[in-house]
């Protein structure tokens, strides 16, 4: 029994239980063995107690009634070991409710709420969105953050700063927890100080995790690792372009009856926002001035501009955004975190940009995308995706990136004033375009919850 993670105190407690109630002892041992499996080497923490009871026990036990019995027996054992707080979790109504929920979707909703309410679970931040069932390095990082939050709670970090002060509100506590989480991710390096900070270790883990999803996806990420690590630092060319466009809108402008920008403003934007080599050849209505329309729609899609009473106006947060904040909004919103054929198409485009492939090589891009979609089980009208099905999926992203100045021509005569196409002949990503592509892909890796293999 000692070989299964039980020290002398646990052995003594189980021996006592066995002498008075052998069934209780057996359930307590089952609960302890399961808890040890998800706990760090130093022993159970509040996070590991919650993880075992709320996530694993409902599947490990033979039915919800047995799960409740094991949880209560484990509570008795933890109580006898002096872990009163942990014992209360094991015997709580929250634990019983969670192990009795049969529907996985409903359980997940309640599990996330209970974890957030506990104040101990690793919370999602601007840096990362956690997988529902972390594995490997991610699980170790989540446990470390849970330990840090537990220590911070005991130390009173989430209490009022002054004795007798008003308790922190829910939002203030959540903000502090996010701050602790980000601090651990960006400061701690694990056991060996020579290792990368935990956030970069997590990125490596996610690359490996997603590479295992399918062979074409593994090929997609091959050779991208170093660039994805470097993409943590922003670049500002595309940000300045968006800031200039937003500046042209000012406090808001009236739209035409058809819902477009006035022609004179379109002309002003075309000559103010875009450098001479990228300005549209024909400037007139917004509908016919593709780059202006593309950037405007992008800014609306990422919720930096919106329509209101026949006007185009900045959103409330737009007025408060720094250049770094605008960069984060762009990299988070231009593709997003959904797992869908459109966003998978975006990943293919981004990966090809980073390694220097021509963005206009539509056939090669479509072939790569079709192989990836087939490998991951997607269909098109009930059939396996072919290149002709995949080709249109990435066009919007290519147009948006082109309007942001992410590409440069490789063939003589394809540049200069008057070039208006979002994907001119022989275009490859600029160095800044590669960094933007890497930042968007990095964000997807750190924030997308992929379905289970």
Short mmCIF file of C-alpha atoms in Angstrom, two decimals:
data_model
loop_
_atom_site.label_atom_id
_atom_site.label_comp_id
_atom_site.label_asym_id
_atom_site.label_seq_id
_atom_site.Cartn_x
_atom_site.Cartn_y
_atom_site.Cartn_z
CA UNK A 1 0.00 0.00 0.00
CA UNK A 2 2.88 2.36 0.65
CA UNK A 3 3.88 1.83 -2.96
CA UNK A 4 0.58 3.37 -4.06
CA UNK A 5 1.36 6.74 -2.53
CA UNK A 6 0.25 6.22 1.06
CA UNK A 7 2.37 7.52 3.90
CA UNK A 8 2.20 6.30 7.48
CA UNK A 9 -0.63 8.66 8.44
CA UNK A 10 -2.80 7.46 5.58
CA UNK A 11 -1.99 3.84 6.37
CA UNK A 12 -2.91 4.35 10.02
CA UNK A 13 -6.19 6.08 9.15
CA UNK A 14 -7.20 3.32 6.73
CA UNK A 15 -6.31 0.68 9.29
CA UNK A 16 -8.59 2.37 11.80
CA UNK A 17 -11.42 2.59 9.28
CA UNK A 18 -10.96 -1.08 8.45
CA UNK A 19 -11.38 -2.01 12.08
CA UNK A 20 -14.73 -0.21 12.39
CA UNK A 21 -16.16 -0.29 8.84
CA UNK A 22 -14.32 -2.32 6.16
CA UNK A 23 -16.58 -0.93 3.38
CA UNK A 24 -15.69 2.64 4.37
CA UNK A 25 -12.00 1.71 4.38
CA UNK A 26 -12.26 0.18 0.89
CA UNK A 27 -14.00 3.28 -0.52
CA UNK A 28 -11.55 5.61 1.19
CA UNK A 29 -8.64 3.69 -0.30
CA UNK A 30 -10.20 3.88 -3.79
CA UNK A 31 -10.65 7.60 -3.37
CA UNK A 32 -7.10 8.12 -2.09
CA UNK A 33 -5.55 6.09 -4.91
CA UNK A 34 -7.48 8.14 -7.47
CA UNK A 35 -6.53 11.40 -5.78
CA UNK A 36 -2.84 10.48 -5.72
CA UNK A 37 -2.96 9.82 -9.48
CA UNK A 38 -3.85 13.45 -10.21
CA UNK A 39 -1.83 15.08 -7.40
CA UNK A 40 1.74 16.43 -7.51
CA UNK A 41 4.52 14.34 -5.88
CA UNK A 42 4.40 16.48 -2.73
CA UNK A 43 0.81 15.44 -2.07
CA UNK A 44 -2.76 16.57 -2.70
CA UNK A 45 -3.61 20.23 -3.20
CA UNK A 46 -7.01 21.88 -3.31
CA UNK A 47 -6.75 21.93 -7.09
CA UNK A 48 -5.99 18.21 -7.33
CA UNK A 49 -8.79 17.39 -4.86
CA UNK A 50 -11.26 19.36 -7.00
CA UNK A 51 -9.93 17.87 -10.22
CA UNK A 52 -10.28 14.29 -8.99
CA UNK A 53 -13.70 14.71 -7.37
CA UNK A 54 -15.27 16.95 -10.01
CA UNK A 55 -13.71 15.62 -13.21
CA UNK A 56 -12.39 12.07 -12.88
CA UNK A 57 -14.56 10.41 -10.24
CA UNK A 58 -17.77 10.53 -12.28
CA UNK A 59 -16.15 8.22 -14.85
CA UNK A 60 -13.97 6.16 -12.50
CA UNK A 61 -16.82 4.99 -10.26
CA UNK A 62 -19.48 2.46 -11.23
CA UNK A 63 -22.40 4.85 -11.27
CA UNK A 64 -23.18 8.11 -9.45
CA UNK A 65 -24.19 6.45 -6.16
CA UNK A 66 -20.81 4.74 -5.91
CA UNK A 67 -19.11 8.00 -6.80
CA UNK A 68 -20.88 9.76 -3.92
CA UNK A 69 -19.91 6.94 -1.52
CA UNK A 70 -16.24 7.17 -2.56
CA UNK A 71 -16.26 10.97 -2.28
CA UNK A 72 -17.72 10.86 1.22
CA UNK A 73 -15.29 8.15 2.33
CA UNK A 74 -12.40 10.18 0.95
CA UNK A 75 -13.79 13.15 2.90
CA UNK A 76 -13.69 11.10 6.12
CA UNK A 77 -10.10 10.10 5.37
CA UNK A 78 -9.01 13.68 4.63
CA UNK A 79 -10.75 14.83 7.81
CA UNK A 80 -8.83 12.29 9.87
CA UNK A 81 -5.60 13.46 8.20
CA UNK A 82 -6.31 17.04 9.31
CA UNK A 83 -7.18 18.29 5.81
CA UNK A 84 -10.50 19.71 6.94
CA UNK A 85 -10.94 22.10 4.00
CA UNK A 86 -10.31 19.34 1.49
CA UNK A 87 -12.70 17.06 3.39
CA UNK A 88 -15.45 19.66 3.10
CA UNK A 89 -14.99 19.72 -0.68
CA UNK A 90 -15.31 15.92 -0.84
CA UNK A 91 -18.52 15.95 1.19
CA UNK A 92 -20.01 19.08 -0.41
CA UNK A 93 -23.27 19.30 -2.34
CA UNK A 94 -21.24 20.69 -5.26
CA UNK A 95 -19.28 17.44 -5.51
CA UNK A 96 -22.44 15.33 -5.31
CA UNK A 97 -24.17 17.42 -7.96
CA UNK A 98 -21.22 17.19 -10.35
CA UNK A 99 -20.76 13.41 -10.09
CA UNK A 100 -24.50 12.90 -10.67
CA UNK A 101 -24.70 14.93 -13.90
CA UNK A 102 -24.90 12.48 -16.80
CA UNK A 103 -24.84 14.88 -19.74
CA UNK A 104 -21.26 15.93 -20.55
CA UNK A 105 -22.22 19.37 -21.89
CA UNK A 106 -24.25 20.18 -18.79
CA UNK A 107 -21.51 18.81 -16.55
CA UNK A 108 -18.87 20.96 -18.27
CA UNK A 109 -20.92 24.10 -17.72
CA UNK A 110 -21.36 23.31 -14.00
CA UNK A 111 -17.72 22.20 -13.64
CA UNK A 112 -16.40 25.47 -15.02
CA UNK A 113 -18.71 27.46 -12.75
CA UNK A 114 -17.67 25.45 -9.68
CA UNK A 115 -13.98 25.81 -10.50
CA UNK A 116 -14.32 29.56 -10.96
CA UNK A 117 -16.30 29.83 -7.72
CA UNK A 118 -13.56 27.98 -5.82
CA UNK A 119 -10.99 30.62 -6.79
CA UNK A 120 -8.32 27.92 -7.19
CA UNK A 121 -8.56 26.65 -10.75
CA UNK A 122 -6.30 28.13 -13.42
CA UNK A 123 -8.38 30.79 -15.15
CA UNK A 124 -8.43 31.75 -18.80
CA UNK A 125 -6.56 34.99 -19.51
CA UNK A 126 -5.44 37.00 -22.52
CA UNK A 127 -2.39 34.71 -22.64
CA UNK A 128 -4.07 31.30 -22.63
CA UNK A 129 -7.32 29.36 -22.69
CA UNK A 130 -6.99 26.05 -20.84
CA UNK A 131 -8.09 22.72 -22.22
CA UNK A 132 -10.95 21.13 -20.28
CA UNK A 133 -8.85 18.06 -19.48
CA UNK A 134 -5.18 19.16 -19.55
CA UNK A 135 -2.50 16.56 -20.21
CA UNK A 136 1.28 16.38 -19.91
CA UNK A 137 3.06 19.69 -19.46
CA UNK A 138 -0.21 21.61 -19.47
CA UNK A 139 -1.54 19.57 -16.57
CA UNK A 140 1.64 20.22 -14.57
CA UNK A 141 1.38 23.96 -15.29
CA UNK A 142 -2.29 24.06 -14.30
CA UNK A 143 -1.43 22.28 -11.05
CA UNK A 144 1.36 24.76 -10.31
CA UNK A 145 -0.98 27.69 -10.90
CA UNK A 146 -3.57 26.02 -8.65
CA UNK A 147 -0.98 25.66 -5.88
CA UNK A 148 0.03 29.30 -6.27
CA UNK A 149 -3.59 30.46 -6.10
CA UNK A 150 -4.17 28.32 -3.02
CA UNK A 151 -1.15 29.83 -1.27
CA UNK A 152 -2.23 33.33 -2.32
CA UNK A 153 -5.70 32.69 -0.91
CA UNK A 154 -4.31 31.50 2.42
CA UNK A 155 -1.99 34.52 2.50
CA UNK A 156 -4.97 36.85 2.09
CA UNK A 157 -4.13 38.10 -1.41
CA UNK A 158 -7.82 38.14 -2.29
CA UNK A 159 -8.92 39.89 0.89
CA UNK A 160 -9.42 43.67 1.30
CA UNK A 161 -6.13 45.56 1.45
CA UNK A 162 -7.20 47.30 4.68
CA UNK A 163 -8.50 45.53 7.82
CA UNK A 164 -12.25 45.82 7.93
CA UNK A 165 -12.42 46.98 4.35
CA UNK A 166 -15.16 45.99 1.94
CA UNK A 167 -14.71 42.47 0.50
CA UNK A 168 -13.42 42.34 -3.04
CA UNK A 169 -16.12 42.00 -5.65
CA UNK A 170 -16.31 39.08 -8.02
CA UNK A 171 -14.71 41.02 -10.88
CA UNK A 172 -11.86 42.29 -8.70
CA UNK A 173 -11.11 38.78 -7.43
CA UNK A 174 -11.19 37.39 -10.97
CA UNK A 175 -8.81 40.11 -12.12
CA UNK A 176 -6.36 39.26 -9.34
CA UNK A 177 -6.55 35.55 -10.18
CA UNK A 178 -5.81 36.34 -13.81
CA UNK A 179 -2.87 38.43 -12.68
CA UNK A 180 -1.48 35.56 -10.60
CA UNK A 181 -1.99 33.14 -13.50
CA UNK A 182 -0.18 35.40 -15.98
CA UNK A 183 2.64 36.03 -13.53
CA UNK A 184 3.27 32.31 -13.10
CA UNK A 185 3.12 31.74 -16.86
CA UNK A 186 5.58 34.49 -17.73
CA UNK A 187 7.96 34.30 -14.74
CA UNK A 188 8.29 30.68 -13.63
CA UNK A 189 10.54 28.24 -15.45
CA UNK A 190 9.69 24.97 -13.70
CA UNK A 191 12.35 22.82 -12.10
CA UNK A 192 15.26 24.08 -14.17
CA UNK A 193 15.84 27.83 -14.46
CA UNK A 194 17.48 27.21 -17.82
CA UNK A 195 14.15 26.08 -19.26
CA UNK A 196 11.84 28.45 -21.11
CA UNK A 197 9.16 30.23 -19.11
CA UNK A 198 6.03 28.16 -18.61
CA UNK A 199 4.04 29.97 -21.30
CA UNK A 200 6.59 29.01 -23.95
CA UNK A 201 6.69 25.43 -22.60
CA UNK A 202 2.91 25.41 -22.93
CA UNK A 203 3.19 26.59 -26.53
CA UNK A 204 5.56 23.71 -27.32
CA UNK A 205 3.11 21.31 -25.69
CA UNK A 206 0.21 22.67 -27.74
CA UNK A 207 2.23 22.38 -30.97
CA UNK A 208 2.93 18.73 -30.12
CA UNK A 209 -0.69 18.15 -29.12
CA UNK A 210 -2.12 19.58 -32.33
CA UNK A 211 0.56 17.85 -34.43
CA UNK A 212 -0.76 14.54 -33.12
CA UNK A 213 -4.22 15.39 -34.39
CA UNK A 214 -3.42 14.41 -37.98
CA UNK A 215 -0.41 13.84 -40.22
CA UNK A 216 -1.16 16.88 -42.45
CA UNK A 217 -1.40 19.07 -39.34
CA UNK A 218 1.98 17.77 -38.16
CA UNK A 219 3.41 18.77 -41.56
CA UNK A 220 1.76 22.18 -41.22
CA UNK A 221 3.58 22.97 -37.98
CA UNK A 222 6.90 21.48 -39.06
CA UNK A 223 9.60 24.14 -38.88
CA UNK A 224 7.34 26.83 -37.37
CA UNK A 225 8.26 26.41 -33.70
CA UNK A 226 10.97 29.08 -33.44
CA UNK A 227 8.93 31.67 -35.35
CA UNK A 228 5.88 31.02 -33.16
CA UNK A 229 7.96 31.62 -30.02
CA UNK A 230 9.32 34.88 -31.42
CA UNK A 231 5.80 36.08 -32.26
CA UNK A 232 5.12 36.95 -28.61
CA UNK A 233 6.43 40.44 -29.37
CA UNK A 234 4.14 42.69 -31.45
CA UNK A 235 4.96 44.44 -34.72
CA UNK A 236 3.25 47.69 -35.51
CA UNK A 237 3.00 48.29 -39.26
CA UNK A 238 -0.47 46.80 -39.60
CA UNK A 239 -1.49 48.42 -36.31
CA UNK A 240 -0.53 51.88 -37.58
CA UNK A 241 -2.62 51.22 -40.70
CA UNK A 242 -5.67 50.36 -38.59
CA UNK A 243 -5.07 53.34 -36.31
CA UNK A 244 -4.92 55.60 -39.36
CA UNK A 245 -8.20 54.17 -40.70
CA UNK A 246 -9.91 54.61 -37.31
CA UNK A 247 -8.55 58.16 -37.20
CA UNK A 248 -10.24 58.91 -40.51
CA UNK A 249 -13.55 57.80 -38.97
CA UNK A 250 -13.01 60.09 -35.98
CA UNK A 251 -16.02 60.25 -33.67
CA UNK A 252 -18.19 58.80 -36.42
CA UNK A 253 -19.33 59.40 -39.99
CA UNK A 254 -22.68 59.17 -41.73
CA UNK A 255 -23.19 56.29 -44.15
CA UNK A 256 -24.93 56.46 -47.48
CA UNK A 257 -28.48 55.17 -47.87
CA UNK A 258 -26.97 51.91 -49.15
CA UNK A 259 -24.82 51.63 -46.01
CA UNK A 260 -21.41 52.59 -47.43
CA UNK A 261 -18.88 55.29 -46.59
CA UNK A 262 -19.24 58.59 -48.52
CA UNK A 263 -17.14 58.77 -51.69
CA UNK A 264 -15.05 61.72 -50.47
CA UNK A 265 -14.11 59.83 -47.29
CA UNK A 266 -13.24 56.73 -49.31
CA UNK A 267 -10.83 58.87 -51.36
CA UNK A 268 -9.33 60.36 -48.19
CA UNK A 269 -8.84 56.91 -46.62
CA UNK A 270 -7.33 55.49 -49.81
CA UNK A 271 -4.67 58.21 -49.93
CA UNK A 272 -4.12 58.49 -46.16
CA UNK A 273 -4.12 54.87 -44.99
CA UNK A 274 -2.36 53.10 -47.86
CA UNK A 275 1.18 53.88 -49.07
CA UNK A 276 1.53 54.97 -52.73
CA UNK A 277 2.54 51.49 -53.97
CA UNK A 278 -0.64 49.97 -52.54
CA UNK A 279 -3.23 52.59 -53.37
CA UNK A 280 -6.19 51.46 -55.47
CA UNK A 281 -6.00 52.35 -59.15
CA UNK A 282 -9.63 53.43 -59.26
CA UNK A 283 -11.02 55.31 -56.26
CA UNK A 284 -14.74 55.89 -56.15
CA UNK A 285 -17.54 54.22 -54.27
CA UNK A 286 -16.51 52.14 -51.27
CA UNK A 287 -18.08 49.07 -52.88
CA UNK A 288 -15.66 49.43 -55.80
CA UNK A 289 -12.61 50.31 -53.66
CA UNK A 290 -11.84 46.87 -52.38
CA UNK A 291 -9.07 47.58 -49.88
CA UNK A 292 -11.03 50.31 -48.11
CA UNK A 293 -14.10 48.08 -47.90
CA UNK A 294 -12.00 45.13 -46.71
CA UNK A 295 -10.37 47.04 -43.86
CA UNK A 296 -13.66 48.61 -42.81
CA UNK A 297 -15.35 45.20 -42.65
CA UNK A 298 -12.39 43.77 -40.72
CA UNK A 299 -12.59 46.57 -38.14
CA UNK A 300 -16.31 45.91 -37.73
CA UNK A 301 -15.76 42.16 -37.44
CA UNK A 302 -13.24 42.57 -34.61
CA UNK A 303 -15.64 45.06 -32.98
CA UNK A 304 -13.55 48.18 -33.25
CA UNK A 305 -16.15 49.96 -35.41
CA UNK A 306 -19.92 49.53 -35.46
CA UNK A 307 -23.01 50.90 -37.16
CA UNK A 308 -25.32 53.08 -35.11
CA UNK A 309 -28.32 55.04 -36.41
CA UNK A 310 -26.97 55.24 -39.94
CA UNK A 311 -23.45 56.14 -38.84
CA UNK A 312 -20.17 54.27 -38.54
CA UNK A 313 -18.70 54.93 -35.07
CA UNK A 314 -15.83 53.58 -32.96
CA UNK A 315 -16.83 51.17 -30.20
CA UNK A 316 -16.31 52.20 -26.59
CA UNK A 317 -13.17 50.10 -26.15
CA UNK A 318 -11.60 51.46 -29.36
CA UNK A 319 -11.14 54.88 -27.79
CA UNK A 320 -9.14 53.39 -24.92
CA UNK A 321 -6.92 50.98 -26.85
CA UNK A 322 -3.16 51.41 -26.94
CA UNK A 323 -1.16 50.19 -29.94
CA UNK A 324 -0.36 46.99 -28.00
CA UNK A 325 -4.04 46.56 -27.21
CA UNK A 326 -4.97 46.99 -30.87
CA UNK A 327 -2.37 44.38 -31.80
CA UNK A 328 -3.93 41.93 -29.33
CA UNK A 329 -7.42 42.58 -30.70
CA UNK A 330 -6.22 42.03 -34.26
CA UNK A 331 -4.29 38.82 -33.62
CA UNK A 332 -7.12 37.42 -31.50
CA UNK A 333 -9.98 38.38 -33.78
CA UNK A 334 -8.85 38.14 -37.38
CA UNK A 335 -9.21 34.33 -37.35
CA UNK A 336 -10.51 33.53 -33.87
CA UNK A 337 -10.44 30.23 -32.00
CA UNK A 338 -13.24 28.15 -33.51
CA UNK A 339 -12.47 24.70 -34.93
CA UNK A 340 -14.16 25.00 -38.32
CA UNK A 341 -13.18 24.54 -42.00
CA UNK A 342 -12.89 28.32 -42.46
CA UNK A 343 -10.45 28.69 -39.58
CA UNK A 344 -8.54 25.58 -40.59
CA UNK A 345 -8.17 27.17 -44.02
CA UNK A 346 -6.78 30.24 -42.30
CA UNK A 347 -4.22 28.11 -40.49
CA UNK A 348 -3.00 26.69 -43.79
CA UNK A 349 -2.63 30.19 -45.27
CA UNK A 350 -0.79 31.46 -42.18
CA UNK A 351 1.60 28.51 -42.05
CA UNK A 352 2.42 28.87 -45.75
CA UNK A 353 3.05 32.59 -45.27
CA UNK A 354 5.50 31.96 -42.43
CA UNK A 355 7.66 29.55 -44.45
CA UNK A 356 7.69 31.90 -47.47
CA UNK A 357 5.35 30.16 -49.92
CA UNK A 358 3.58 32.29 -52.50
CA UNK A 359 0.17 33.30 -51.26
CA UNK A 360 -1.10 33.26 -54.85
CA UNK A 361 -0.25 29.58 -55.30
CA UNK A 362 -3.93 28.77 -54.92
CA UNK A 363 -3.66 25.19 -56.14
CA UNK A 364 -0.98 24.24 -53.60
CA UNK A 365 -2.85 25.98 -50.76
CA UNK A 366 -6.11 24.26 -51.71
CA UNK A 367 -4.41 20.86 -51.97
CA UNK A 368 -2.83 21.26 -48.51
CA UNK A 369 -6.15 22.35 -47.04
CA UNK A 370 -8.16 19.54 -48.66
CA UNK A 371 -5.71 16.94 -47.29
CA UNK A 372 -5.98 18.43 -43.80
CA UNK A 373 -9.78 18.56 -43.87
CA UNK A 374 -10.00 14.96 -45.09
CA UNK A 375 -7.57 13.74 -42.43
CA UNK A 376 -9.61 15.39 -39.66
CA UNK A 377 -12.93 13.99 -40.81
CA UNK A 378 -14.59 16.99 -42.48
CA UNK A 379 -16.87 16.49 -45.46
CA UNK A 380 -18.26 18.73 -48.22
CA UNK A 381 -21.89 17.97 -49.11
CA UNK A 382 -21.37 14.46 -47.79
CA UNK A 383 -18.20 13.88 -49.80
CA UNK A 384 -14.52 14.10 -48.92
CA UNK A 385 -13.21 17.63 -49.52
CA UNK A 386 -11.29 18.13 -52.76
CA UNK A 387 -9.08 21.04 -53.78
CA UNK A 388 -11.90 22.79 -55.64
CA UNK A 389 -14.04 22.67 -52.48
CA UNK A 390 -11.24 24.06 -50.32
CA UNK A 391 -10.04 26.85 -52.60
CA UNK A 392 -12.62 29.55 -51.68
CA UNK A 393 -12.28 29.15 -47.91
CA UNK A 394 -9.16 31.28 -47.44
CA UNK A 395 -9.94 34.12 -49.86
CA UNK A 396 -11.34 36.54 -47.24
CA UNK A 397 -8.29 36.17 -45.01
CA UNK A 398 -5.91 36.68 -47.93
CA UNK A 399 -7.79 39.86 -48.91
CA UNK A 400 -7.65 41.16 -45.33
CA UNK A 401 -3.95 40.42 -44.93
CA UNK A 402 -3.26 42.01 -48.31
CA UNK A 403 -5.10 45.16 -47.25
CA UNK A 404 -2.99 45.23 -44.09
CA UNK A 405 0.19 45.25 -46.17
CA UNK A 406 1.26 41.70 -45.29
CA UNK A 407 2.41 40.78 -48.81
CA UNK A 408 5.00 42.00 -51.29
CA UNK A 409 5.37 41.14 -54.99
CA UNK A 410 8.22 38.89 -56.11
CA UNK A 411 7.95 39.50 -59.85
CA UNK A 412 9.22 42.63 -61.66
CA UNK A 413 6.47 45.03 -62.61
CA UNK A 414 3.97 43.73 -60.03
CA UNK A 415 4.49 46.68 -57.70
CA UNK A 416 4.16 50.43 -57.89
CA UNK A 417 1.33 52.96 -57.81
CA UNK A 418 -1.98 51.69 -59.02
CA UNK A 419 -1.70 48.08 -57.82
CA UNK A 420 -5.08 47.29 -56.31
CA UNK A 421 -5.37 43.52 -56.09
CA UNK A 422 -5.22 42.04 -52.56
CA UNK A 423 -3.10 39.16 -53.86
CA UNK A 424 -0.92 40.43 -56.75
CA UNK A 425 0.96 38.01 -58.95
CA UNK A 426 3.93 36.37 -57.25
CA UNK A 427 3.14 37.66 -53.73
CA UNK A 428 4.86 36.40 -50.60
CA UNK A 429 4.59 37.61 -47.03
CA UNK A 430 6.76 40.50 -45.94
CA UNK A 431 8.84 40.00 -42.79
CA UNK A 432 6.18 41.85 -40.84
CA UNK A 433 3.49 39.81 -42.59
CA UNK A 434 5.22 36.64 -41.43
CA UNK A 435 5.29 37.95 -37.86
CA UNK A 436 1.60 38.81 -38.04
CA UNK A 437 0.80 35.35 -39.40
CA UNK A 438 2.88 33.73 -36.64
CA UNK A 439 1.16 35.84 -33.96
CA UNK A 440 -2.29 34.83 -35.20
CA UNK A 441 -1.30 31.16 -35.35
CA UNK A 442 0.30 31.41 -31.89
CA UNK A 443 -2.95 32.84 -30.52
CA UNK A 444 -4.93 29.96 -32.01
CA UNK A 445 -2.58 27.40 -30.50
CA UNK A 446 -2.82 28.94 -27.05
CA UNK A 447 -6.57 29.61 -27.07
CA UNK A 448 -8.38 26.99 -29.17
CA UNK A 449 -10.09 24.11 -27.42
CA UNK A 450 -9.80 21.31 -29.94
CA UNK A 451 -12.14 18.30 -29.78
CA UNK A 452 -10.76 15.19 -28.15
CA UNK A 453 -8.81 12.75 -30.30
#
